Backbone as a printed PyTorch tensor [residue, N CA C, xyz], in Angstrom:
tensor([[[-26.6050, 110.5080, -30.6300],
         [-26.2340, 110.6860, -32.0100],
         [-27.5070, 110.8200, -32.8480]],

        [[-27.8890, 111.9140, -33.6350],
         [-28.5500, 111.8150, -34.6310],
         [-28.7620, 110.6600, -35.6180]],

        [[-30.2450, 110.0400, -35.7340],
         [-30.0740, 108.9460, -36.7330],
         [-30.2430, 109.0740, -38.0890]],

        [[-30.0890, 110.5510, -38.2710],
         [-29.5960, 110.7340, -39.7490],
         [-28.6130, 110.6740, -40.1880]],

        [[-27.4150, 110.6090, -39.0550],
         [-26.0450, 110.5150, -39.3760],
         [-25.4100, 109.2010, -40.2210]],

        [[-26.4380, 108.1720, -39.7480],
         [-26.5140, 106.9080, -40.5220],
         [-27.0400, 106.6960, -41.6760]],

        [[-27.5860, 107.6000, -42.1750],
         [-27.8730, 107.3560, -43.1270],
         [-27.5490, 108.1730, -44.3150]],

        [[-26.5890, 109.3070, -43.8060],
         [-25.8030, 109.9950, -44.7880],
         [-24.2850, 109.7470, -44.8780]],

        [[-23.5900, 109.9460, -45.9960],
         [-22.6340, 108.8240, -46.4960],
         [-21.6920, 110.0120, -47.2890]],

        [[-20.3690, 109.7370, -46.2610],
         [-19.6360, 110.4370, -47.2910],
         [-18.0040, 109.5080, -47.7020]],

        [[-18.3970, 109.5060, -49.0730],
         [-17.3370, 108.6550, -49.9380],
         [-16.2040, 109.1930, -50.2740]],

        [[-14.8330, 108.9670, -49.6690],
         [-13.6850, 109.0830, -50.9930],
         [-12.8960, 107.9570, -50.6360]],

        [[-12.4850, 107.6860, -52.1940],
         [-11.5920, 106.8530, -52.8380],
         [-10.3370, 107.5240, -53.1370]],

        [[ -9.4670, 106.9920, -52.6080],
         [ -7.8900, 107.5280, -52.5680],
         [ -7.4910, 106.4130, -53.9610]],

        [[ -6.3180, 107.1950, -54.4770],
         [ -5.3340, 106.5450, -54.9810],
         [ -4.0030, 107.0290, -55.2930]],

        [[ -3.0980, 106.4750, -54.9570],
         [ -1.5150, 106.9710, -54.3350],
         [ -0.8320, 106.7400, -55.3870]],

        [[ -0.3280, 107.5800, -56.2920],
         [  0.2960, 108.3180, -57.3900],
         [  1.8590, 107.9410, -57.3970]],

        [[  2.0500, 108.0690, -56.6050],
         [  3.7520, 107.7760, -55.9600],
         [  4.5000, 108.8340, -56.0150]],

        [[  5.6730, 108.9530, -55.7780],
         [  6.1590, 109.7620, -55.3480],
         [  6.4110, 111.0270, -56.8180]],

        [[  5.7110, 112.4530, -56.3230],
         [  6.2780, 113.5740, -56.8220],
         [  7.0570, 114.2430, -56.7110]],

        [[  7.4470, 114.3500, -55.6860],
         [  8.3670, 115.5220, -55.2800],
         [  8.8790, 115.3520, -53.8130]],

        [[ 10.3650, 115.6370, -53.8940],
         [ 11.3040, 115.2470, -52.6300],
         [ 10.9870, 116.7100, -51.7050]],

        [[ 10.8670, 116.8160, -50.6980],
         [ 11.2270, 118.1550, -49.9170],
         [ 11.4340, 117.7620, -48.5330]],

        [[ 11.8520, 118.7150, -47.8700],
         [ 11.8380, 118.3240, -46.3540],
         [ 10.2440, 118.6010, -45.4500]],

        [[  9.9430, 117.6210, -44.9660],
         [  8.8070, 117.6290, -44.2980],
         [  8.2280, 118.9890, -43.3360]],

        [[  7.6580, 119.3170, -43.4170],
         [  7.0450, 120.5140, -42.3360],
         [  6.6900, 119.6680, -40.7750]],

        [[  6.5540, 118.2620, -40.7770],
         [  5.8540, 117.3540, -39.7300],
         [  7.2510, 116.9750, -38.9740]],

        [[  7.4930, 115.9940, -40.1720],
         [  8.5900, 115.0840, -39.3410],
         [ 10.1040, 115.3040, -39.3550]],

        [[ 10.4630, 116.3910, -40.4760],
         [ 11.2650, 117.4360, -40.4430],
         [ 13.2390, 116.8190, -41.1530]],

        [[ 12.0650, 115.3660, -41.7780],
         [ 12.9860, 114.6190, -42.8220],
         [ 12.8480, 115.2700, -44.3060]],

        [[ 14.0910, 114.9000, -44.8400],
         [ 13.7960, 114.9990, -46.4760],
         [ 12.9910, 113.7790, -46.8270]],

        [[ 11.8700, 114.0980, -47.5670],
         [ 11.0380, 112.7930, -48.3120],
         [ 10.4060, 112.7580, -49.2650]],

        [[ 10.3120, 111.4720, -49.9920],
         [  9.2540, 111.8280, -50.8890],
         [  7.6520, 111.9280, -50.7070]],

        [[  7.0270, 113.0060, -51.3350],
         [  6.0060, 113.2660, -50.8340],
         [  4.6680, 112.5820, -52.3070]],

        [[  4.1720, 111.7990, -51.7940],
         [  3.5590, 111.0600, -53.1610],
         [  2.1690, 112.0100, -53.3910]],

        [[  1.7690, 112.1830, -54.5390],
         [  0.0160, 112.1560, -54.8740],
         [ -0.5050, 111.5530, -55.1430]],

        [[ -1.3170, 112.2020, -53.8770],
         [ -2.8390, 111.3190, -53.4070],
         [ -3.8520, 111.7270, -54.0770]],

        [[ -4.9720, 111.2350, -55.4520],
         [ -5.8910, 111.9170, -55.9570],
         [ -6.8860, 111.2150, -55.0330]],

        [[ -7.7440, 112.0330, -54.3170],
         [ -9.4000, 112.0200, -53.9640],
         [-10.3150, 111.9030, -54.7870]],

        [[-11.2010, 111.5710, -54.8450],
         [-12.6120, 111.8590, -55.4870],
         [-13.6680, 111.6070, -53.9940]],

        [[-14.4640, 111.8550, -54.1070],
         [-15.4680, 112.3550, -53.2760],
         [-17.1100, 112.6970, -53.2210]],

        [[-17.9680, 112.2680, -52.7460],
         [-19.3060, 112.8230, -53.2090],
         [-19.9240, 112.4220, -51.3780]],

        [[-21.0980, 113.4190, -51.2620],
         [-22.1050, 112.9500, -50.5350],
         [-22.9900, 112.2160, -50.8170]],

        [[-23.8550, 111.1730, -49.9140],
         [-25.3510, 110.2400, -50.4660],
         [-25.8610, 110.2750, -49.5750]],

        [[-26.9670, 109.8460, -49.3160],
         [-27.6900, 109.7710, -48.5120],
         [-28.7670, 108.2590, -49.3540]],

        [[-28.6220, 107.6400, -48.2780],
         [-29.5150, 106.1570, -48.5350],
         [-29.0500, 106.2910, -49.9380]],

        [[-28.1000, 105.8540, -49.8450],
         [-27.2630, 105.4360, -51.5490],
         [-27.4800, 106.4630, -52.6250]],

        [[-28.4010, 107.4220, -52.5260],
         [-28.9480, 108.2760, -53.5120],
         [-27.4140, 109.6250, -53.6300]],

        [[-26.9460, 109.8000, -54.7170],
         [-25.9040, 110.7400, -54.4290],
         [-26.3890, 112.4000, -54.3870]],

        [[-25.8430, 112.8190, -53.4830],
         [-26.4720, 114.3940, -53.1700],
         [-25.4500, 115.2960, -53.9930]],

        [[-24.1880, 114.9180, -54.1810],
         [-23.5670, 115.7630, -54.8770],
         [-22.4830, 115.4390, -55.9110]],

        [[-21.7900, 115.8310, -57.1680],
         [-20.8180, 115.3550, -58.0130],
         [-19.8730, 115.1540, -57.3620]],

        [[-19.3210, 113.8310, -57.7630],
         [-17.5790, 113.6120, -57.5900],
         [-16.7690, 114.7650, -57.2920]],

        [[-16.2940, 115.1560, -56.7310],
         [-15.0700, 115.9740, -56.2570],
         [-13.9360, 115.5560, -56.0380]],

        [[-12.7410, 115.9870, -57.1160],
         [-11.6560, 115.6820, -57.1230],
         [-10.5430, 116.3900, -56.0150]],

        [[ -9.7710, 115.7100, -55.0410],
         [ -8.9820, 116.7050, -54.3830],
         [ -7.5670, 115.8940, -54.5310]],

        [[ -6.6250, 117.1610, -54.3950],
         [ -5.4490, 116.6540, -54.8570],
         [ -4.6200, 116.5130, -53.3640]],

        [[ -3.4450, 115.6520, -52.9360],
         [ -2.6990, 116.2370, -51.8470],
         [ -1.6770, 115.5720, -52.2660]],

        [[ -0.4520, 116.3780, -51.8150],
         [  1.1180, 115.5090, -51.6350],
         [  0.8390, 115.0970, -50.2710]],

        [[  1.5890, 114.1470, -50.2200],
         [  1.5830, 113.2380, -48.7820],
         [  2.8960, 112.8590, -48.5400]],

        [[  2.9210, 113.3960, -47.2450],
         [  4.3950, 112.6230, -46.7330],
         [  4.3940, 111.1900, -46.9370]],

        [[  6.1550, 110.7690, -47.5380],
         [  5.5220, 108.9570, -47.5190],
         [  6.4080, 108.4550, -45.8140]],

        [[  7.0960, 109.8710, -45.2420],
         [  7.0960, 108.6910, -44.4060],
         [  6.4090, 109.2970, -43.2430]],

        [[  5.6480, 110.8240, -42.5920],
         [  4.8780, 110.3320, -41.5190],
         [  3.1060, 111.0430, -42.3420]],

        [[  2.7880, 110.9410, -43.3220],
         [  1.6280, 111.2890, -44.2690],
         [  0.8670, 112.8220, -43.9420]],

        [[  1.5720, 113.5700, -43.8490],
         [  1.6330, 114.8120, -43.4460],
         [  1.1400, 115.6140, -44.7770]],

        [[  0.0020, 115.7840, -45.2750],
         [ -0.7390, 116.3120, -46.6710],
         [ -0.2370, 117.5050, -46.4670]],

        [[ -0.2460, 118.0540, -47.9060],
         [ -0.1310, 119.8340, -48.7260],
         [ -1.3620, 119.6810, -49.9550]],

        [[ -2.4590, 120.3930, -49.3570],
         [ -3.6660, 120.7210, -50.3860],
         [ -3.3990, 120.6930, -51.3670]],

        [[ -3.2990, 120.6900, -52.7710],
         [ -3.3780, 121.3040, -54.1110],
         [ -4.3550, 121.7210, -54.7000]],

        [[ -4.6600, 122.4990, -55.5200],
         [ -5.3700, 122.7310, -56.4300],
         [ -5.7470, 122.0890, -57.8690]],

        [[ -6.8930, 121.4010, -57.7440],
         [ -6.8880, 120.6050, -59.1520],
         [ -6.2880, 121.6750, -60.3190]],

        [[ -6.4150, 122.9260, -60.1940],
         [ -5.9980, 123.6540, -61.4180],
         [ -4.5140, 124.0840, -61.6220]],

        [[ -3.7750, 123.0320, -60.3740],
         [ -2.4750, 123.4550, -60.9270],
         [ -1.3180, 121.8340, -60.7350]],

        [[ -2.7510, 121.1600, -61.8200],
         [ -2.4230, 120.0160, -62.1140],
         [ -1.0460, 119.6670, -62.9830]],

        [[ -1.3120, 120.6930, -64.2500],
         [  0.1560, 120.7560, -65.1870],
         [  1.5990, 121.2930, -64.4720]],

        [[  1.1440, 121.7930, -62.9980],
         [  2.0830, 122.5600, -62.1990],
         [  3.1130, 120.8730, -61.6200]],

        [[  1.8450, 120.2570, -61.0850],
         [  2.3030, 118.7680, -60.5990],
         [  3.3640, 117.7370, -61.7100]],

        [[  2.7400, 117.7760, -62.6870],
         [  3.6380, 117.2340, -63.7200],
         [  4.8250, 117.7510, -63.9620]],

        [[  5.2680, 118.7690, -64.2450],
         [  6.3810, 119.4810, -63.8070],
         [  7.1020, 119.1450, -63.1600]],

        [[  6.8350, 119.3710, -61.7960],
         [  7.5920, 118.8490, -60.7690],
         [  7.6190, 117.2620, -60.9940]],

        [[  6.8160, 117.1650, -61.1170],
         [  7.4350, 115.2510, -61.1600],
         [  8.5350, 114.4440, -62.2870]],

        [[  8.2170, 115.8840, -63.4470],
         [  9.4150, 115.3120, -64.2620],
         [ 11.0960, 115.5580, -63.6730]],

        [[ 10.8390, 116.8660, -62.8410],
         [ 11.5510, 117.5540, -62.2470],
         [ 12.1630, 115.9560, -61.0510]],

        [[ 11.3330, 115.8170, -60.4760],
         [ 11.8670, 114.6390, -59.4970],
         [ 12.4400, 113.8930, -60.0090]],

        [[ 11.7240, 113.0560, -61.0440],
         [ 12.5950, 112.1470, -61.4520],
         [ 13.6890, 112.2430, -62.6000]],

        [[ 14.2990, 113.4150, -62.7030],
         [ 15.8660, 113.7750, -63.5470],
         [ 16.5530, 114.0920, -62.1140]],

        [[ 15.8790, 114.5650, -60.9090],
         [ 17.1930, 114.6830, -59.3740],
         [ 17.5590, 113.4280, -59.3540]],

        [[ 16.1530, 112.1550, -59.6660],
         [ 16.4740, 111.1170, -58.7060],
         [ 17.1010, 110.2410, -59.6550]],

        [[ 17.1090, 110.2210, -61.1080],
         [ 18.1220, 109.8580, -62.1940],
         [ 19.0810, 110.4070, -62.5060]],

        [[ 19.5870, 111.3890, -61.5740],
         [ 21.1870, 111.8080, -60.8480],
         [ 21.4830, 112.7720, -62.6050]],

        [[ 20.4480, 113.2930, -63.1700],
         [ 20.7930, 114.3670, -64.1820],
         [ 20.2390, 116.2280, -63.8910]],

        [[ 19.8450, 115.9100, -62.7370],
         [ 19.4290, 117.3390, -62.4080],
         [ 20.4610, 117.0940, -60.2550]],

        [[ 20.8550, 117.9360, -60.0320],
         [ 21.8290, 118.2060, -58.8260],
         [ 20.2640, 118.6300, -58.4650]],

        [[ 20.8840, 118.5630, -57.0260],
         [ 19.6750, 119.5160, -55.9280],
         [ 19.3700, 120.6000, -55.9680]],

        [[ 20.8380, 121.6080, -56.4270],
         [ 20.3410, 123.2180, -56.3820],
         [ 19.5420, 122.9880, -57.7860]],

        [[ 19.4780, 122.7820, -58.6380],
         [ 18.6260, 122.4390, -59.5490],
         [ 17.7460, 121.7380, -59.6970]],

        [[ 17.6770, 121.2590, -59.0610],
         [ 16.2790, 120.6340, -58.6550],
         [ 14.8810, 121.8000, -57.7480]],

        [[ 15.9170, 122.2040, -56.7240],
         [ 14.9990, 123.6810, -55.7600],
         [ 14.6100, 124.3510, -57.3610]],

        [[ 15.9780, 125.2540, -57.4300],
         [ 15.2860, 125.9760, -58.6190],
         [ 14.2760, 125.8740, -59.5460]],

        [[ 14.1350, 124.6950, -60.2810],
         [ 13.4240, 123.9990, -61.2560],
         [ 12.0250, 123.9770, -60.5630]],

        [[ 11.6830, 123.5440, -59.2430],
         [ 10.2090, 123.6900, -58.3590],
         [ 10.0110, 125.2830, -57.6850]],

        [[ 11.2290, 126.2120, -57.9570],
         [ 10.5850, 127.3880, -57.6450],
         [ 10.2230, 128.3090, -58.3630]],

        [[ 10.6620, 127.5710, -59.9480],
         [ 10.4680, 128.7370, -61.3450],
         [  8.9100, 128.2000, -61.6130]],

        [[  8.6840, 127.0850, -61.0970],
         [  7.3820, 126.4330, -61.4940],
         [  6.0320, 127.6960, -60.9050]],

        [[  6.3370, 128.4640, -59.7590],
         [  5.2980, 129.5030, -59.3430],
         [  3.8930, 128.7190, -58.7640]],

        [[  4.2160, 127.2470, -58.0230],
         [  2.9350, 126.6670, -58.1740],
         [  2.4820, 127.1140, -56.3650]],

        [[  1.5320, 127.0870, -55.8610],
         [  0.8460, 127.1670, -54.3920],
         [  1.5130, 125.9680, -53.5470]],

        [[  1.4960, 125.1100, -54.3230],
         [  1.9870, 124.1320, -53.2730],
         [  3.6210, 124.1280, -53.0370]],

        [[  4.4380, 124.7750, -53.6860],
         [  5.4580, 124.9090, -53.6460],
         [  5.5780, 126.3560, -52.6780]],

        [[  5.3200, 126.8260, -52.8570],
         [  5.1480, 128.2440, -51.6680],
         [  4.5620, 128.0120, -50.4380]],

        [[  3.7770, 126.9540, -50.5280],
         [  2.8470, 126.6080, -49.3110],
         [  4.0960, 125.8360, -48.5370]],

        [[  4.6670, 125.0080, -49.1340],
         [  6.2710, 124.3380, -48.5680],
         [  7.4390, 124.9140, -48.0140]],

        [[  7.7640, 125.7050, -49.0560],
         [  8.4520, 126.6810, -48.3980],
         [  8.4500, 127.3430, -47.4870]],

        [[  6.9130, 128.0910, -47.3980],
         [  6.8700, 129.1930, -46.0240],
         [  6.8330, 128.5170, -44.5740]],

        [[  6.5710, 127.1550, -45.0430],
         [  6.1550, 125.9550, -43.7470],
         [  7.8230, 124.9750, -43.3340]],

        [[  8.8170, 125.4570, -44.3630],
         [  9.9360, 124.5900, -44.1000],
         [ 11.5160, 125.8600, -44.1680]],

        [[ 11.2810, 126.7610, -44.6290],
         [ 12.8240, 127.8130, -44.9230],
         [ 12.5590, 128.3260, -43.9330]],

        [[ 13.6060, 129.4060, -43.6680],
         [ 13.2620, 130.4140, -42.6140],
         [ 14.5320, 131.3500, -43.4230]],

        [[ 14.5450, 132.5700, -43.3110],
         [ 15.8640, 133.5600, -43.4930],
         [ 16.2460, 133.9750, -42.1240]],

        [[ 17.3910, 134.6650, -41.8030],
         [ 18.0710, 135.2220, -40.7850],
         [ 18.1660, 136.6940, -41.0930]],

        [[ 17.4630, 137.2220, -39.9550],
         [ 17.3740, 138.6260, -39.6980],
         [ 19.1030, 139.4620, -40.0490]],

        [[ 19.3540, 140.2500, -40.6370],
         [ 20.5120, 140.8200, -41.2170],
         [ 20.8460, 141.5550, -39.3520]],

        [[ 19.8330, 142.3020, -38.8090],
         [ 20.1160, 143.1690, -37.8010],
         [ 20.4480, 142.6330, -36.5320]],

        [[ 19.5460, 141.3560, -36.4180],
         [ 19.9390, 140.6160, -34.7390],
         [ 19.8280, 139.3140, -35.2230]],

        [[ 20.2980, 138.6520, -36.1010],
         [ 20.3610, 137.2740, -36.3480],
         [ 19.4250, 136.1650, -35.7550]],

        [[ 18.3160, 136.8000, -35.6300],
         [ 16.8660, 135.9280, -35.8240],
         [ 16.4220, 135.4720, -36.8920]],

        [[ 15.8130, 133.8530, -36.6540],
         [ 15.4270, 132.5690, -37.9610],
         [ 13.7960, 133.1280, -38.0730]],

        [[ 13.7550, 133.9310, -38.8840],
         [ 12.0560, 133.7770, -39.1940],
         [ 11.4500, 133.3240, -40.4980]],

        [[ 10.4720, 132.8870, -40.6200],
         [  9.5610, 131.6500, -41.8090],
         [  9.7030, 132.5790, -42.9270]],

        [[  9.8040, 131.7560, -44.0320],
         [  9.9760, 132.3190, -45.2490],
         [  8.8510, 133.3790, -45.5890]],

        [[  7.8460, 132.9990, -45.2680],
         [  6.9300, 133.8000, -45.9240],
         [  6.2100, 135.1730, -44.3120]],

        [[  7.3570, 135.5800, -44.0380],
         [  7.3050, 136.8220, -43.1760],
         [  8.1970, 137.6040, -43.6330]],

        [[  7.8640, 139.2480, -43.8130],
         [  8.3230, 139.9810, -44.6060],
         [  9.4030, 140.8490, -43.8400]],

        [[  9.2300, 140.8120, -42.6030],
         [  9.8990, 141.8420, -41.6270],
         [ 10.3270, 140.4180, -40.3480]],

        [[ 11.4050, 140.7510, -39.9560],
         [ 11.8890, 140.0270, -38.5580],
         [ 10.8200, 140.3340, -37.3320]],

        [[ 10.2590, 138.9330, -37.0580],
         [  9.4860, 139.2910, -35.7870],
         [ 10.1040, 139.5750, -34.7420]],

        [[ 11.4980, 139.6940, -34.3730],
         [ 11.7420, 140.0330, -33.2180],
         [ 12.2850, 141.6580, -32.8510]],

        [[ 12.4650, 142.4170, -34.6720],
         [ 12.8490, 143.2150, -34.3860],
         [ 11.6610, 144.4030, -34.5470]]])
């Protein structure tokens, strides 16, 4: 092992947001709530910091912790949805309204979910392919 490896230091501090948004898992292939996790982050070396805080965002599965990246810049996208969660889960928004409400939102992490959890059925030979494929792979 390199003994510079010891002496360079890389920091993040988690803190768990709670739950944003319900979906079905891409991992464990439950419906769950998926909480945010804000990161911050920096390199050091012998305590000296080499680079600024870096904020990273992730939803996290809460029940097998299965992350979806976000983009700090589609932070107001997150709020949204979370107001969105909690009117499903205060039984004033139904489920199909609830999908809808996180797919008018246009956010990455919501597309990133989708293409990793829907699938459509081929019209011609009734093949399941991932949402985000444009043509049936089998045909």
């Amino acid at each position: 092992m390199n003994p510079f490896t010891h002496l360079l230091n890389l920091r993040v501090d988690e803190d768990d947001h709670g739950a944003w948004l319900v979906w079905k898992c891409p991992q464990c292939g439950e419906l769950r709530d998926f909480h945010l996790v804000v990161g911050e982050g920096n390199l050091s070396f012998i305590g000296v910091e080499l680079s600024k805080p870096h904020v990273l965002l992730d939803l996290k599965c809460a029940g097998c912790a299965y992350e979806v990246k976000v983009s700090p810049s589609e932070m107001e996208l997150l709020d949204k949805a979370r107001e969105a969660t909690r009117a499903m889960k205060a039984g004033s928004l139904d489920a199909e309204g609830y999908l809808s409400a996180l797919h008018e939102l246009n956010a990455g992490f919501v597309k990133d979910l989708v293409a990793l959890t829907q699938v459509w059925k081929c019209p011609k030979c009734g093949e399941e392919n991932p949402a985000n494929f444009e043509a049936c792979w089998n045909c």
